[in-house]
XYZ file of C-alpha atoms in Angstrom:
301
model
C 169.563 55.398 -47.225
C 171.790 52.321 -47.575
C 175.505 52.863 -47.074
C 177.842 52.008 -49.942
C 180.172 49.126 -49.173
C 182.429 46.503 -50.695
C 183.113 42.934 -49.557
C 185.930 40.735 -50.888
C 187.144 37.174 -50.423
C 190.365 35.361 -51.226
C 189.125 31.792 -50.973
C 187.831 29.382 -48.367
C 189.050 26.018 -47.131
C 191.368 24.361 -44.633
C 192.950 27.595 -43.451
C 194.332 27.477 -39.894
C 196.718 29.425 -37.704
C 198.819 26.299 -37.205
C 199.895 26.372 -40.858
C 200.506 30.111 -41.114
C 203.507 32.087 -39.903
C 203.023 35.411 -38.167
C 204.450 37.254 -41.174
C 202.216 35.388 -43.630
C 199.168 36.241 -41.555
C 200.177 39.901 -41.513
C 200.659 39.826 -45.278
C 197.188 38.400 -45.863
C 195.563 40.888 -43.507
C 197.386 43.858 -45.033
C 196.616 42.809 -48.618
C 192.940 42.194 -47.910
C 192.696 45.545 -46.138
C 194.474 47.385 -48.960
C 192.222 45.896 -51.645
C 189.066 46.596 -49.653
C 190.245 50.188 -49.210
C 190.837 50.509 -52.959
C 187.233 49.517 -53.644
C 186.032 51.735 -50.821
C 187.816 54.775 -52.267
C 186.237 54.201 -55.650
C 182.772 54.005 -54.096
C 183.443 57.114 -51.977
C 184.122 59.030 -55.198
C 180.649 57.979 -56.394
C 182.082 55.256 -58.591
C 179.744 52.457 -59.638
C 179.569 49.056 -57.986
C 180.521 47.363 -61.254
C 183.805 49.276 -61.396
C 184.485 48.608 -57.707
C 184.157 44.818 -57.999
C 186.135 44.782 -61.247
C 189.056 46.598 -59.673
C 188.941 44.607 -56.434
C 189.018 41.284 -58.261
C 191.754 42.503 -60.596
C 193.881 43.365 -57.573
C 193.156 39.978 -56.002
C 194.152 38.278 -59.260
C 197.424 40.211 -59.249
C 198.269 39.184 -55.690
C 200.656 36.255 -55.279
C 198.970 35.478 -51.955
C 195.714 34.244 -53.472
C 196.871 33.238 -56.938
C 193.514 32.898 -58.645
C 194.325 30.603 -61.508
C 197.218 28.612 -60.038
C 197.201 25.188 -58.447
C 196.101 22.344 -60.718
C 198.169 19.812 -58.815
C 199.444 18.534 -62.178
C 203.261 18.855 -62.380
C 203.018 18.787 -66.177
C 200.669 21.772 -66.303
C 202.366 25.169 -66.555
C 199.193 27.114 -65.820
C 195.711 25.951 -64.932
C 192.650 27.036 -66.828
C 190.998 30.124 -65.402
C 187.478 31.475 -65.367
C 185.676 34.618 -64.301
C 182.230 36.159 -64.169
C 180.821 39.615 -63.495
C 177.214 40.754 -63.116
C 175.498 44.135 -62.952
C 172.592 44.069 -60.499
C 170.990 47.128 -62.078
C 170.596 45.750 -65.615
C 171.067 42.009 -64.924
C 173.671 42.014 -67.679
C 176.609 39.690 -67.172
C 179.798 38.533 -68.826
C 181.893 35.431 -68.243
C 184.935 33.596 -69.583
C 186.117 30.039 -68.984
C 188.881 27.651 -70.003
C 191.374 30.454 -70.605
C 195.115 30.205 -70.028
C 197.062 33.244 -71.166
C 194.976 36.226 -70.073
C 196.579 38.033 -67.157
C 193.291 39.232 -65.656
C 190.261 37.040 -66.404
C 187.916 39.529 -64.712
C 188.801 42.160 -67.301
C 187.894 39.695 -70.041
C 184.572 38.978 -68.317
C 183.885 42.716 -68.079
C 184.573 43.079 -71.812
C 182.181 40.218 -72.522
C 179.506 42.052 -70.525
C 180.060 45.304 -72.391
C 180.972 44.244 -75.923
C 179.827 40.712 -76.667
C 176.326 39.568 -77.686
C 177.115 36.359 -75.787
C 177.269 36.011 -72.015
C 179.848 33.191 -71.728
C 182.959 32.948 -73.899
C 185.362 30.025 -73.632
C 188.779 28.830 -74.701
C 190.789 30.314 -77.524
C 187.856 32.359 -78.771
C 187.545 34.085 -75.401
C 191.274 34.810 -75.338
C 191.257 36.245 -78.858
C 188.190 38.369 -78.111
C 189.682 39.836 -74.935
C 193.175 40.319 -76.348
C 191.743 42.151 -79.368
C 190.033 44.581 -77.001
C 193.177 45.186 -74.971
C 193.181 42.684 -72.075
C 196.823 41.987 -71.073
C 198.191 38.615 -72.152
C 200.835 36.884 -70.051
C 204.296 36.832 -71.607
C 204.749 33.288 -70.349
C 202.322 30.550 -69.454
C 204.290 29.828 -66.296
C 202.785 30.780 -62.970
C 203.774 29.364 -59.616
C 202.649 29.769 -56.027
C 205.331 30.976 -53.590
C 206.423 28.117 -51.368
C 204.802 27.866 -47.965
C 201.780 30.102 -48.583
C 198.481 28.941 -47.137
C 196.620 29.116 -50.450
C 193.163 27.490 -50.346
C 192.601 24.265 -52.288
C 190.434 26.309 -54.629
C 192.266 29.355 -55.928
C 189.264 31.644 -56.089
C 188.639 35.312 -55.383
C 185.608 37.557 -55.533
C 183.932 40.848 -54.655
C 180.443 42.258 -54.154
C 179.521 45.911 -53.771
C 176.685 48.392 -53.250
C 177.307 51.884 -54.589
C 175.887 55.280 -53.616
C 173.292 55.059 -56.370
C 171.908 51.858 -54.834
C 173.273 49.552 -57.513
C 174.710 46.117 -56.733
C 177.402 44.157 -58.562
C 179.320 40.907 -58.143
C 182.496 39.501 -59.682
C 184.347 36.216 -59.277
C 187.590 34.752 -60.622
C 189.085 31.323 -60.130
C 191.610 28.759 -61.171
C 191.102 25.040 -60.912
C 190.612 22.758 -57.937
C 193.856 21.387 -56.568
C 194.300 17.904 -58.048
C 191.250 18.456 -60.229
C 190.874 16.652 -63.556
C 192.095 18.339 -66.719
C 189.303 20.314 -68.376
C 187.275 20.692 -65.202
C 185.129 23.813 -64.989
C 183.897 25.429 -61.792
C 181.165 27.703 -60.528
C 183.097 30.975 -60.854
C 182.034 31.488 -64.481
C 178.429 30.394 -63.997
C 175.747 32.987 -63.331
C 173.506 31.829 -60.496
C 175.961 29.249 -59.195
C 179.071 31.122 -58.084
C 178.085 34.700 -58.904
C 174.825 36.648 -58.994
C 173.598 40.214 -58.505
C 170.129 41.755 -58.598
C 169.263 45.224 -57.315
C 165.966 43.839 -56.028
C 167.700 41.822 -53.329
C 171.418 41.027 -53.172
C 174.819 40.411 -54.743
C 176.571 37.129 -53.945
C 179.875 35.438 -54.744
C 180.589 31.889 -53.583
C 183.879 30.147 -52.847
C 184.691 26.552 -52.058
C 183.767 23.222 -53.594
C 182.315 24.596 -56.801
C 180.575 21.424 -57.949
C 178.170 21.676 -55.016
C 177.526 25.359 -55.626
C 176.646 24.482 -59.211
C 174.282 21.684 -58.147
C 172.397 23.978 -55.801
C 172.567 27.171 -57.897
C 173.712 28.613 -54.605
C 174.083 32.294 -55.474
C 170.690 32.565 -57.160
C 169.068 30.387 -54.499
C 169.892 33.021 -51.888
C 168.084 35.726 -53.847
C 165.154 33.362 -54.448
C 164.871 32.631 -50.728
C 164.819 36.371 -50.085
C 162.283 37.135 -52.832
C 159.890 34.206 -52.543
C 160.248 33.184 -48.891
C 160.870 36.618 -47.394
C 164.116 35.572 -45.692
C 166.672 38.172 -44.653
C 170.164 38.114 -46.160
C 171.513 36.457 -43.023
C 168.795 33.805 -42.987
C 169.130 33.026 -46.693
C 172.924 32.788 -46.719
C 172.986 30.595 -43.622
C 170.323 28.313 -45.095
C 172.473 27.704 -48.169
C 175.949 27.558 -46.596
C 175.140 25.902 -43.283
C 172.387 23.539 -44.442
C 172.034 22.932 -48.175
C 175.706 22.708 -49.179
C 176.787 20.489 -46.231
C 173.786 18.200 -46.821
C 175.331 17.290 -50.171
C 178.791 16.847 -48.694
C 180.119 20.216 -49.841
C 182.033 22.939 -48.063
C 182.947 26.561 -48.582
C 181.526 29.999 -48.013
C 180.301 33.163 -49.647
C 180.237 36.929 -49.427
C 177.005 38.858 -49.921
C 175.518 42.318 -49.626
C 171.862 43.220 -49.995
C 170.158 46.301 -51.377
C 169.961 47.808 -47.871
C 173.696 47.460 -47.270
C 173.525 44.455 -44.946
C 176.538 42.147 -45.292
C 176.914 38.392 -44.770
C 180.096 36.290 -44.882
C 179.186 32.744 -43.755
C 181.401 29.695 -44.286
C 181.309 26.102 -43.053
C 185.032 25.333 -43.176
C 188.124 26.242 -41.154
C 188.605 29.666 -42.657
C 187.882 32.174 -45.405
C 190.049 35.119 -46.383
C 187.637 38.062 -46.288
C 187.302 41.795 -45.799
C 184.503 44.345 -45.807
C 184.536 48.122 -45.890
C 181.660 50.582 -45.658
C 182.402 54.003 -47.103
C 183.629 56.119 -44.209
C 184.670 53.192 -41.983
C 187.939 51.333 -41.553
C 188.020 47.907 -43.297
C 187.277 44.802 -41.242
C 189.397 41.749 -42.092
C 189.037 38.090 -41.102
C 190.651 34.747 -41.845
C 189.669 32.106 -39.302
C 186.354 30.682 -38.167
C 186.586 31.892 -34.578
C 186.815 35.550 -35.535
C 183.939 38.053 -35.583
C 182.084 38.030 -38.869
C 182.460 34.273 -39.407
C 178.981 33.058 -40.216
C 177.017 36.106 -39.137
C 175.676 39.080 -41.004
C 176.375 42.743 -40.426
C 173.074 44.588 -40.416
C 172.458 48.315 -40.397
Protein backbone atom coordinates (compact mmCIF):
# COMPACT_ATOMS: atom_id res chain seq x y z
CA UNK A 1 0.00 0.00 0.00
CA UNK A 2 1.29 3.48 -0.90
CA UNK A 3 2.27 5.71 1.99
CA UNK A 4 0.46 9.03 2.39
CA UNK A 5 2.71 12.03 1.88
CA UNK A 6 2.77 15.74 1.14
CA UNK A 7 5.28 17.77 -0.88
CA UNK A 8 5.47 21.58 -0.91
CA UNK A 9 7.47 24.26 -2.70
CA UNK A 10 8.07 27.94 -2.09
CA UNK A 11 9.40 28.90 -5.51
CA UNK A 12 12.41 28.26 -7.70
CA UNK A 13 15.04 30.53 -9.20
CA UNK A 14 18.38 32.17 -8.51
CA UNK A 15 18.54 31.09 -4.89
CA UNK A 16 22.08 30.78 -3.48
CA UNK A 17 23.80 30.60 -0.12
CA UNK A 18 25.85 33.67 -1.00
CA UNK A 19 22.73 35.86 -0.86
CA UNK A 20 21.21 34.34 2.27
CA UNK A 21 22.15 34.98 5.88
CA UNK A 22 22.37 32.11 8.33
CA UNK A 23 19.24 33.32 10.12
CA UNK A 24 17.28 33.67 6.88
CA UNK A 25 18.23 30.14 5.89
CA UNK A 26 17.09 28.85 9.27
CA UNK A 27 13.81 30.72 8.89
CA UNK A 28 13.13 29.18 5.48
CA UNK A 29 14.00 25.69 6.68
CA UNK A 30 11.86 25.99 9.81
CA UNK A 31 8.86 27.40 7.93
CA UNK A 32 9.00 24.76 5.21
CA UNK A 33 9.29 22.04 7.84
CA UNK A 34 6.40 23.43 9.88
CA UNK A 35 4.08 23.65 6.87
CA UNK A 36 4.99 20.16 5.68
CA UNK A 37 4.27 18.87 9.19
CA UNK A 38 0.88 20.60 9.18
CA UNK A 39 -0.08 18.76 5.99
CA UNK A 40 1.40 15.55 7.34
CA UNK A 41 -0.70 15.75 10.51
CA UNK A 42 -3.86 16.23 8.49
CA UNK A 43 -3.07 13.18 6.36
CA UNK A 44 -2.19 11.12 9.47
CA UNK A 45 -5.69 11.83 10.79
CA UNK A 46 -7.07 10.32 7.56
CA UNK A 47 -7.74 13.74 6.09
CA UNK A 48 -8.10 13.98 2.32
CA UNK A 49 -5.36 15.08 -0.04
CA UNK A 50 -7.49 18.00 -1.23
CA UNK A 51 -7.68 19.41 2.29
CA UNK A 52 -3.96 18.84 2.86
CA UNK A 53 -2.86 20.80 -0.22
CA UNK A 54 -5.39 23.55 0.49
CA UNK A 55 -4.07 24.08 3.99
CA UNK A 56 -0.41 23.83 2.98
CA UNK A 57 -0.80 26.43 0.26
CA UNK A 58 -2.83 28.69 2.54
CA UNK A 59 0.00 28.59 5.07
CA UNK A 60 2.56 29.32 2.34
CA UNK A 61 0.45 32.26 1.18
CA UNK A 62 0.38 33.60 4.74
CA UNK A 63 4.16 33.39 5.12
CA UNK A 64 6.11 36.61 4.55
CA UNK A 65 9.07 34.49 3.44
CA UNK A 66 7.52 33.37 0.16
CA UNK A 67 4.99 36.14 -0.42
CA UNK A 68 2.91 34.53 -3.13
CA UNK A 69 1.35 37.51 -4.79
CA UNK A 70 4.00 40.16 -4.15
CA UNK A 71 6.73 41.42 -6.44
CA UNK A 72 5.53 43.07 -9.65
CA UNK A 73 8.62 45.25 -9.87
CA UNK A 74 6.31 48.21 -10.56
CA UNK A 75 6.76 50.92 -7.88
CA UNK A 76 3.31 52.27 -8.73
CA UNK A 77 1.60 48.94 -8.05
CA UNK A 78 0.43 48.41 -4.47
CA UNK A 79 -0.27 44.71 -4.96
CA UNK A 80 0.28 42.44 -7.93
CA UNK A 81 -2.45 40.33 -9.42
CA UNK A 82 -2.66 36.86 -7.96
CA UNK A 83 -3.83 33.50 -9.23
CA UNK A 84 -4.41 30.03 -7.88
CA UNK A 85 -5.56 26.59 -8.94
CA UNK A 86 -6.53 23.38 -7.17
CA UNK A 87 -7.33 19.95 -8.60
CA UNK A 88 -8.80 16.75 -7.17
CA UNK A 89 -7.13 13.69 -8.69
CA UNK A 90 -10.03 11.44 -7.72
CA UNK A 91 -12.79 13.30 -9.59
CA UNK A 92 -10.66 15.44 -11.95
CA UNK A 93 -12.64 18.43 -10.72
CA UNK A 94 -10.72 21.68 -10.46
CA UNK A 95 -11.15 25.31 -9.53
CA UNK A 96 -9.03 28.34 -10.38
CA UNK A 97 -8.95 32.11 -10.00
CA UNK A 98 -6.83 34.71 -11.78
CA UNK A 99 -6.30 38.47 -11.94
CA UNK A 100 -7.41 38.99 -8.34
CA UNK A 101 -6.05 41.65 -6.01
CA UNK A 102 -7.84 41.85 -2.68
CA UNK A 103 -8.39 38.24 -1.63
CA UNK A 104 -6.12 37.28 1.24
CA UNK A 105 -5.87 33.61 0.26
CA UNK A 106 -6.32 32.88 -3.46
CA UNK A 107 -6.19 29.12 -2.85
CA UNK A 108 -9.35 29.33 -0.75
CA UNK A 109 -11.08 31.10 -3.63
CA UNK A 110 -9.91 28.38 -6.03
CA UNK A 111 -11.24 25.71 -3.65
CA UNK A 112 -14.62 27.48 -3.56
CA UNK A 113 -14.65 27.58 -7.36
CA UNK A 114 -14.07 23.82 -7.39
CA UNK A 115 -16.87 23.16 -4.93
CA UNK A 116 -19.49 25.80 -5.72
CA UNK A 117 -19.06 27.20 -9.21
CA UNK A 118 -20.24 25.66 -12.50
CA UNK A 119 -17.16 27.27 -14.06
CA UNK A 120 -13.58 26.09 -13.58
CA UNK A 121 -11.75 29.44 -13.96
CA UNK A 122 -13.00 32.71 -12.49
CA UNK A 123 -11.18 35.99 -13.06
CA UNK A 124 -11.02 39.58 -11.92
CA UNK A 125 -13.73 41.35 -9.98
CA UNK A 126 -16.22 38.55 -10.57
CA UNK A 127 -13.88 36.04 -8.93
CA UNK A 128 -13.36 38.36 -5.96
CA UNK A 129 -17.09 38.94 -5.50
CA UNK A 130 -17.82 35.21 -5.78
CA UNK A 131 -15.20 34.26 -3.19
CA UNK A 132 -15.97 37.11 -0.81
CA UNK A 133 -19.68 36.23 -0.88
CA UNK A 134 -18.79 32.70 0.22
CA UNK A 135 -16.56 33.89 3.04
CA UNK A 136 -13.00 34.14 1.67
CA UNK A 137 -11.10 36.81 3.68
CA UNK A 138 -10.54 40.10 1.88
CA UNK A 139 -7.46 42.18 2.66
CA UNK A 140 -8.16 45.36 4.60
CA UNK A 141 -5.59 47.16 2.47
CA UNK A 142 -4.23 46.54 -0.99
CA UNK A 143 -0.71 47.15 0.28
CA UNK A 144 1.64 44.21 0.57
CA UNK A 145 5.40 44.41 0.72
CA UNK A 146 8.27 41.95 0.90
CA UNK A 147 10.55 42.30 3.94
CA UNK A 148 13.86 43.81 2.90
CA UNK A 149 16.71 41.43 2.23
CA UNK A 150 14.71 38.21 1.83
CA UNK A 151 15.80 35.86 -0.92
CA UNK A 152 12.37 35.69 -2.55
CA UNK A 153 12.39 34.00 -5.98
CA UNK A 154 11.74 36.13 -9.07
CA UNK A 155 8.42 34.33 -9.35
CA UNK A 156 6.46 34.50 -6.12
CA UNK A 157 4.85 31.09 -6.39
CA UNK A 158 3.98 28.33 -3.95
CA UNK A 159 2.40 24.92 -4.26
CA UNK A 160 1.62 21.52 -2.76
CA UNK A 161 0.85 17.98 -3.88
CA UNK A 162 -0.37 15.13 -1.70
CA UNK A 163 -1.39 11.47 -1.61
CA UNK A 164 -3.80 10.52 1.17
CA UNK A 165 -4.48 7.22 2.93
CA UNK A 166 -7.41 6.51 0.63
CA UNK A 167 -5.08 6.66 -2.39
CA UNK A 168 -6.36 9.99 -3.67
CA UNK A 169 -4.08 12.64 -5.16
CA UNK A 170 -4.46 16.42 -5.18
CA UNK A 171 -2.47 19.46 -6.29
CA UNK A 172 -2.70 23.18 -5.53
CA UNK A 173 -0.73 26.20 -6.71
CA UNK A 174 -0.75 29.92 -5.92
CA UNK A 175 1.28 32.72 -7.42
CA UNK A 176 1.81 36.40 -7.86
CA UNK A 177 3.35 37.98 -10.91
CA UNK A 178 6.80 37.72 -12.43
CA UNK A 179 9.20 40.32 -11.12
CA UNK A 180 9.26 43.15 -13.67
CA UNK A 181 6.48 41.46 -15.60
CA UNK A 182 4.07 43.48 -17.74
CA UNK A 183 0.82 44.69 -16.23
CA UNK A 184 -1.98 42.19 -16.84
CA UNK A 185 0.35 39.25 -17.34
CA UNK A 186 -1.06 35.86 -16.38
CA UNK A 187 0.97 32.81 -15.44
CA UNK A 188 0.72 29.05 -15.31
CA UNK A 189 -0.43 28.79 -11.68
CA UNK A 190 -4.12 29.15 -12.59
CA UNK A 191 -3.98 26.91 -15.66
CA UNK A 192 -4.89 23.24 -15.36
CA UNK A 193 -2.33 21.12 -17.19
CA UNK A 194 0.31 23.84 -17.30
CA UNK A 195 1.22 24.66 -13.71
CA UNK A 196 -1.07 22.28 -11.83
CA UNK A 197 -2.53 18.84 -12.51
CA UNK A 198 -3.68 15.78 -10.57
CA UNK A 199 -5.03 12.41 -11.68
CA UNK A 200 -5.35 9.35 -9.45
CA UNK A 201 -4.32 7.19 -12.40
CA UNK A 202 -0.77 8.52 -12.32
CA UNK A 203 0.41 11.63 -10.48
CA UNK A 204 -0.10 15.09 -9.00
CA UNK A 205 2.20 17.88 -10.17
CA UNK A 206 2.77 21.56 -9.42
CA UNK A 207 5.30 23.59 -11.40
CA UNK A 208 7.28 26.69 -10.44
CA UNK A 209 9.51 28.96 -12.46
CA UNK A 210 9.20 30.72 -15.79
CA UNK A 211 5.49 30.15 -16.24
CA UNK A 212 5.30 31.07 -19.92
CA UNK A 213 7.38 28.02 -20.80
CA UNK A 214 5.31 25.75 -18.58
CA UNK A 215 2.23 26.99 -20.40
CA UNK A 216 3.77 26.38 -23.84
CA UNK A 217 4.66 22.80 -22.96
CA UNK A 218 1.59 21.99 -20.83
CA UNK A 219 4.25 20.74 -18.46
CA UNK A 220 2.15 19.32 -15.63
CA UNK A 221 -0.15 17.34 -17.91
CA UNK A 222 2.76 16.30 -20.13
CA UNK A 223 4.29 14.43 -17.20
CA UNK A 224 1.14 12.38 -16.69
CA UNK A 225 0.90 11.76 -20.45
CA UNK A 226 4.49 10.50 -20.55
CA UNK A 227 3.65 8.14 -17.69
CA UNK A 228 0.37 6.93 -19.23
CA UNK A 229 1.26 6.68 -22.91
CA UNK A 230 5.02 6.07 -22.82
CA UNK A 231 5.21 4.05 -19.62
CA UNK A 232 7.79 6.35 -18.01
CA UNK A 233 8.25 6.38 -14.24
CA UNK A 234 7.60 9.57 -12.28
CA UNK A 235 11.33 10.25 -12.11
CA UNK A 236 11.83 9.70 -15.84
CA UNK A 237 8.83 11.83 -16.82
CA UNK A 238 9.65 14.77 -14.54
CA UNK A 239 13.30 14.81 -15.61
CA UNK A 240 12.30 14.69 -19.28
CA UNK A 241 10.17 17.81 -18.86
CA UNK A 242 12.34 19.83 -16.45
CA UNK A 243 15.80 18.86 -17.65
CA UNK A 244 15.10 18.59 -21.38
CA UNK A 245 11.88 20.13 -22.69
CA UNK A 246 11.78 23.35 -20.65
CA UNK A 247 15.50 24.21 -21.10
CA UNK A 248 15.24 23.50 -24.85
CA UNK A 249 12.86 26.45 -25.08
CA UNK A 250 15.05 28.66 -22.92
CA UNK A 251 13.00 28.23 -19.75
CA UNK A 252 13.96 27.44 -16.19
CA UNK A 253 12.31 26.31 -12.99
CA UNK A 254 11.24 23.14 -11.26
CA UNK A 255 8.33 21.13 -9.98
CA UNK A 256 7.09 18.92 -7.19
CA UNK A 257 5.28 15.67 -7.93
CA UNK A 258 3.94 12.55 -6.27
CA UNK A 259 2.54 9.50 -8.03
CA UNK A 260 -0.21 7.09 -7.07
CA UNK A 261 2.36 4.74 -5.49
CA UNK A 262 3.77 7.44 -3.23
CA UNK A 263 6.98 8.07 -5.19
CA UNK A 264 8.13 11.70 -5.01
CA UNK A 265 10.10 13.84 -7.47
CA UNK A 266 11.42 17.39 -6.99
CA UNK A 267 13.60 18.24 -10.02
CA UNK A 268 14.70 21.76 -10.95
CA UNK A 269 17.16 23.19 -13.47
CA UNK A 270 18.07 26.40 -11.65
CA UNK A 271 20.17 27.39 -8.63
CA UNK A 272 17.62 26.44 -6.03
CA UNK A 273 14.04 25.60 -5.09
CA UNK A 274 12.48 25.95 -1.66
CA UNK A 275 10.97 22.51 -1.02
CA UNK A 276 9.94 20.01 1.62
CA UNK A 277 8.42 16.54 1.70
CA UNK A 278 6.92 14.51 4.51
CA UNK A 279 5.64 10.95 4.52
CA UNK A 280 3.18 10.17 7.30
CA UNK A 281 5.25 8.77 10.15
CA UNK A 282 8.57 10.28 9.02
CA UNK A 283 10.31 13.54 9.83
CA UNK A 284 10.04 16.18 7.04
CA UNK A 285 12.92 16.54 4.60
CA UNK A 286 13.73 20.12 3.56
CA UNK A 287 15.93 21.49 0.78
CA UNK A 288 16.84 24.82 -0.79
CA UNK A 289 19.94 24.56 -2.96
CA UNK A 290 20.85 22.46 -5.98
CA UNK A 291 23.69 20.56 -4.32
CA UNK A 292 21.49 19.08 -1.62
CA UNK A 293 19.93 15.60 -1.63
CA UNK A 294 16.60 15.53 -3.40
CA UNK A 295 17.60 18.10 -6.04
CA UNK A 296 16.64 16.53 -9.33
CA UNK A 297 16.07 12.97 -8.15
CA UNK A 298 13.00 11.08 -7.13
CA UNK A 299 12.28 9.34 -3.85
CA UNK A 300 10.93 5.89 -4.62
CA UNK A 301 9.42 3.37 -2.24
